[in-house]
Tab-separated table of C-alpha atoms in Angstrom:
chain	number	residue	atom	x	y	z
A	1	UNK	CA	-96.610	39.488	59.518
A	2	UNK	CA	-99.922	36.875	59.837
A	3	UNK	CA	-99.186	33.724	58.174
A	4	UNK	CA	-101.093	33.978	54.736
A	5	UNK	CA	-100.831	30.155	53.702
A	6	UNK	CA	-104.176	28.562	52.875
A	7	UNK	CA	-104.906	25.543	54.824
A	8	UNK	CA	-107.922	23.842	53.542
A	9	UNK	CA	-108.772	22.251	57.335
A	10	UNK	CA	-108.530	26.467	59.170
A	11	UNK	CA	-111.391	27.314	56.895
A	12	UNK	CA	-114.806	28.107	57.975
A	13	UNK	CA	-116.761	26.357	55.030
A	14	UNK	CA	-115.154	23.184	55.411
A	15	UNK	CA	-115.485	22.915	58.899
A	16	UNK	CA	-118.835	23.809	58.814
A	17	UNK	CA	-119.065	20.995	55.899
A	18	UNK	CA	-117.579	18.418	58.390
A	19	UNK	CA	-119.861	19.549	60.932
A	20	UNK	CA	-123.113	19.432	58.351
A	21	UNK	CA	-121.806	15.526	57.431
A	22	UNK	CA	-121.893	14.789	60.978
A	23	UNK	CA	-124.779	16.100	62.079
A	24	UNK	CA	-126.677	14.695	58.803
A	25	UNK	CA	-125.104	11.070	59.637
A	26	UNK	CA	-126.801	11.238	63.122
A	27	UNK	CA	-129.895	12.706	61.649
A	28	UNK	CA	-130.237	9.960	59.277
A	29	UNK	CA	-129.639	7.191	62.205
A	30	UNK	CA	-132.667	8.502	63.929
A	31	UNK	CA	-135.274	10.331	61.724
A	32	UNK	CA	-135.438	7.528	58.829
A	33	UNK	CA	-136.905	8.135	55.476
A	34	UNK	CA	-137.632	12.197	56.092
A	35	UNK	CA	-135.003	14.422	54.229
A	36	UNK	CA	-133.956	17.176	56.813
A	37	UNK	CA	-136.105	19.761	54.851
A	38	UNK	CA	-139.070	17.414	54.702
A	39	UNK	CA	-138.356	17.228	58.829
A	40	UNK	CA	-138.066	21.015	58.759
A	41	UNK	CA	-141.616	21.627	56.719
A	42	UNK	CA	-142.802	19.432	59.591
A	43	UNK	CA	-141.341	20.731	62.190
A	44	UNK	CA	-142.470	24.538	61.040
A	45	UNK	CA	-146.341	23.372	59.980
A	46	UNK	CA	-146.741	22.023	63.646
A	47	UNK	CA	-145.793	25.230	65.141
A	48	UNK	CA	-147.503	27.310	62.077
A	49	UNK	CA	-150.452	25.580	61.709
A	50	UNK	CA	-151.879	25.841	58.115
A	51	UNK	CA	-149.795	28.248	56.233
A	52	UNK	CA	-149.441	29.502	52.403
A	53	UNK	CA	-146.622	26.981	50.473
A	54	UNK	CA	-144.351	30.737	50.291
A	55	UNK	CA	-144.363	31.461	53.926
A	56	UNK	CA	-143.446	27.946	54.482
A	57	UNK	CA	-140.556	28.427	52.473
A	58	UNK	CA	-139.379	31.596	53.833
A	59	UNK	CA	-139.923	29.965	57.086
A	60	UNK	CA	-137.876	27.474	56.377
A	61	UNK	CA	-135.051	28.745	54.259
A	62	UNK	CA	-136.204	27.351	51.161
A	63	UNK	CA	-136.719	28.580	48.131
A	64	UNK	CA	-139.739	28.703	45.552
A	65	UNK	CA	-138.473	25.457	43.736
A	66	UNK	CA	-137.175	23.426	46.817
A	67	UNK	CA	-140.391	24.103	49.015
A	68	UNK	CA	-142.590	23.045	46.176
A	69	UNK	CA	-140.613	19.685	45.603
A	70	UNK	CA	-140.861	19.158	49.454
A	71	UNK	CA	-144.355	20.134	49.648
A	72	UNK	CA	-144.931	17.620	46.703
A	73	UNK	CA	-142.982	14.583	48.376
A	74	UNK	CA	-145.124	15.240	51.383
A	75	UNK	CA	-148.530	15.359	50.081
A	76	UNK	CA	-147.775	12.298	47.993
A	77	UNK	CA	-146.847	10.448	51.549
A	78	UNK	CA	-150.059	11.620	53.257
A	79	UNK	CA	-148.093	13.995	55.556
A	80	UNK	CA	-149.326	17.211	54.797
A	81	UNK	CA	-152.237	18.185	52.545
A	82	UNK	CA	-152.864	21.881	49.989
A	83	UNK	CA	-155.826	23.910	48.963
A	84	UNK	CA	-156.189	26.780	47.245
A	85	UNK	CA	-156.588	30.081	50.170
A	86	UNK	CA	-160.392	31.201	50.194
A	87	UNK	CA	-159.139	34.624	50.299
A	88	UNK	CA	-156.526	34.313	47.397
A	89	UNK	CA	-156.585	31.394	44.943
A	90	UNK	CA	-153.467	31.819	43.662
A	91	UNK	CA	-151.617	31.317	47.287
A	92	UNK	CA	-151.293	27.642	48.064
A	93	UNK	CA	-152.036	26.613	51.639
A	94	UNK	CA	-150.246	23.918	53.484
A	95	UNK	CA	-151.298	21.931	56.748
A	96	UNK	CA	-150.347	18.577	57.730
A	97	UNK	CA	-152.506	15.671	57.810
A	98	UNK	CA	-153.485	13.363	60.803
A	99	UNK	CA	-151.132	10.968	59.447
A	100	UNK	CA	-148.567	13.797	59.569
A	101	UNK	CA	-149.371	14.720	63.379
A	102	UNK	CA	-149.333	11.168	64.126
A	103	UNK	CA	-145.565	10.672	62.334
A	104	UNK	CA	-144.318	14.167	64.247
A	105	UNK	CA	-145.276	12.944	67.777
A	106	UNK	CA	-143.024	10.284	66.988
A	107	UNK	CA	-139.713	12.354	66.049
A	108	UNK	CA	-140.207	15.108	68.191
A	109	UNK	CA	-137.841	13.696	70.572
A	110	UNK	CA	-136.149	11.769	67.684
A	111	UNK	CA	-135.276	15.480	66.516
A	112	UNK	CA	-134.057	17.099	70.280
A	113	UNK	CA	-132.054	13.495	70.338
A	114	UNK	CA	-130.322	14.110	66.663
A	115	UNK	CA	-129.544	18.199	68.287
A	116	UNK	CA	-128.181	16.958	71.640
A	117	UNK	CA	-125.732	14.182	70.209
A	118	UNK	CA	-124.593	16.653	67.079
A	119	UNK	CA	-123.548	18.834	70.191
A	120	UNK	CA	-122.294	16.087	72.855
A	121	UNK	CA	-118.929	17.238	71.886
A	122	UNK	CA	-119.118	20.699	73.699
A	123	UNK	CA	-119.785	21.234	77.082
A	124	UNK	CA	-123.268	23.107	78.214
A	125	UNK	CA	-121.751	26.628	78.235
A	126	UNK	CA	-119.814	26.038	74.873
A	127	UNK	CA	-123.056	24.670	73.498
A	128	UNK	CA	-125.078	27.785	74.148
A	129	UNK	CA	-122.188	30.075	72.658
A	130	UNK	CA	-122.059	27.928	69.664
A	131	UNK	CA	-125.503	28.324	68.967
A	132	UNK	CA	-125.309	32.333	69.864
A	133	UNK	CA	-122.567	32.883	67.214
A	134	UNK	CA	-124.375	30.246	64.644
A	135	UNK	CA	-127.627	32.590	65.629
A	136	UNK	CA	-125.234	35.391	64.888
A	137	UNK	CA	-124.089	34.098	61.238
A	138	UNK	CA	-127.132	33.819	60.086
């Protein structure tokens, strides 16, 4: 018979709560003053290009409320800027600014730095299946 006891540290959603506190402690060491879904709006407008405030959120696993708040933050930085779509002016279109450009050149790296020491743990070949079976989980 499989042992049935409960042991808090076996299960999945706390040990993928440690490994979200440790990976969002070395985040914080190297991207600054960018919450980790302000860094993701980034990350996504750079390889979208200008894109409605929805898309951005379904992009980006966020939903209405959270990609609104982010967009918001943003704007009010002088990362990314909105305007009403020519085509529809109830869909909200988001691009980033110069200023934003300028600030993603700089974390870029910063970003493959923060991925590379969250996994310095695992070797190469346990790296790539972690990432398969995270790919998988989601």
């Amino acid at each position: 018979m499989p042992d049935e006891t409960y042991t808090l540290e076996t299960q999945i959603g706390f040990l993928l709560r440690r490994a979200n506190q440790r990976h969002l402690s070395i985040f914080g060491n190297h991207i600054g003053d960018l919450t980790p879904t302000q860094f993701a709006a980034i990350a996504k407008l750079v390889e979208l290009g200008a894109t409605s405030q929805n898309q951005l959120g379904r992009e980006t696993a966020m939903d209405a409320a959270t990609i609104k708040g982010v967009i918001d933050r943003l704007c009010a930085r002088g990362l990314v800027a909105t305007q009403a779509d020519d085509q529809d002016r109830r869909r909200l279109l988001v691009e980033l600014t110069p200023d934003g450009q300028n600030l993603w050149d700089e974390l870029a790296r910063k970003g493959r730095d923060v991925t590379a020491q969250t996994l310095a743990p695992l070797s190469a070949a346990e790296q790539k299946r972690f990432l398969a079976l995270l790919h998988k989980l989601t």
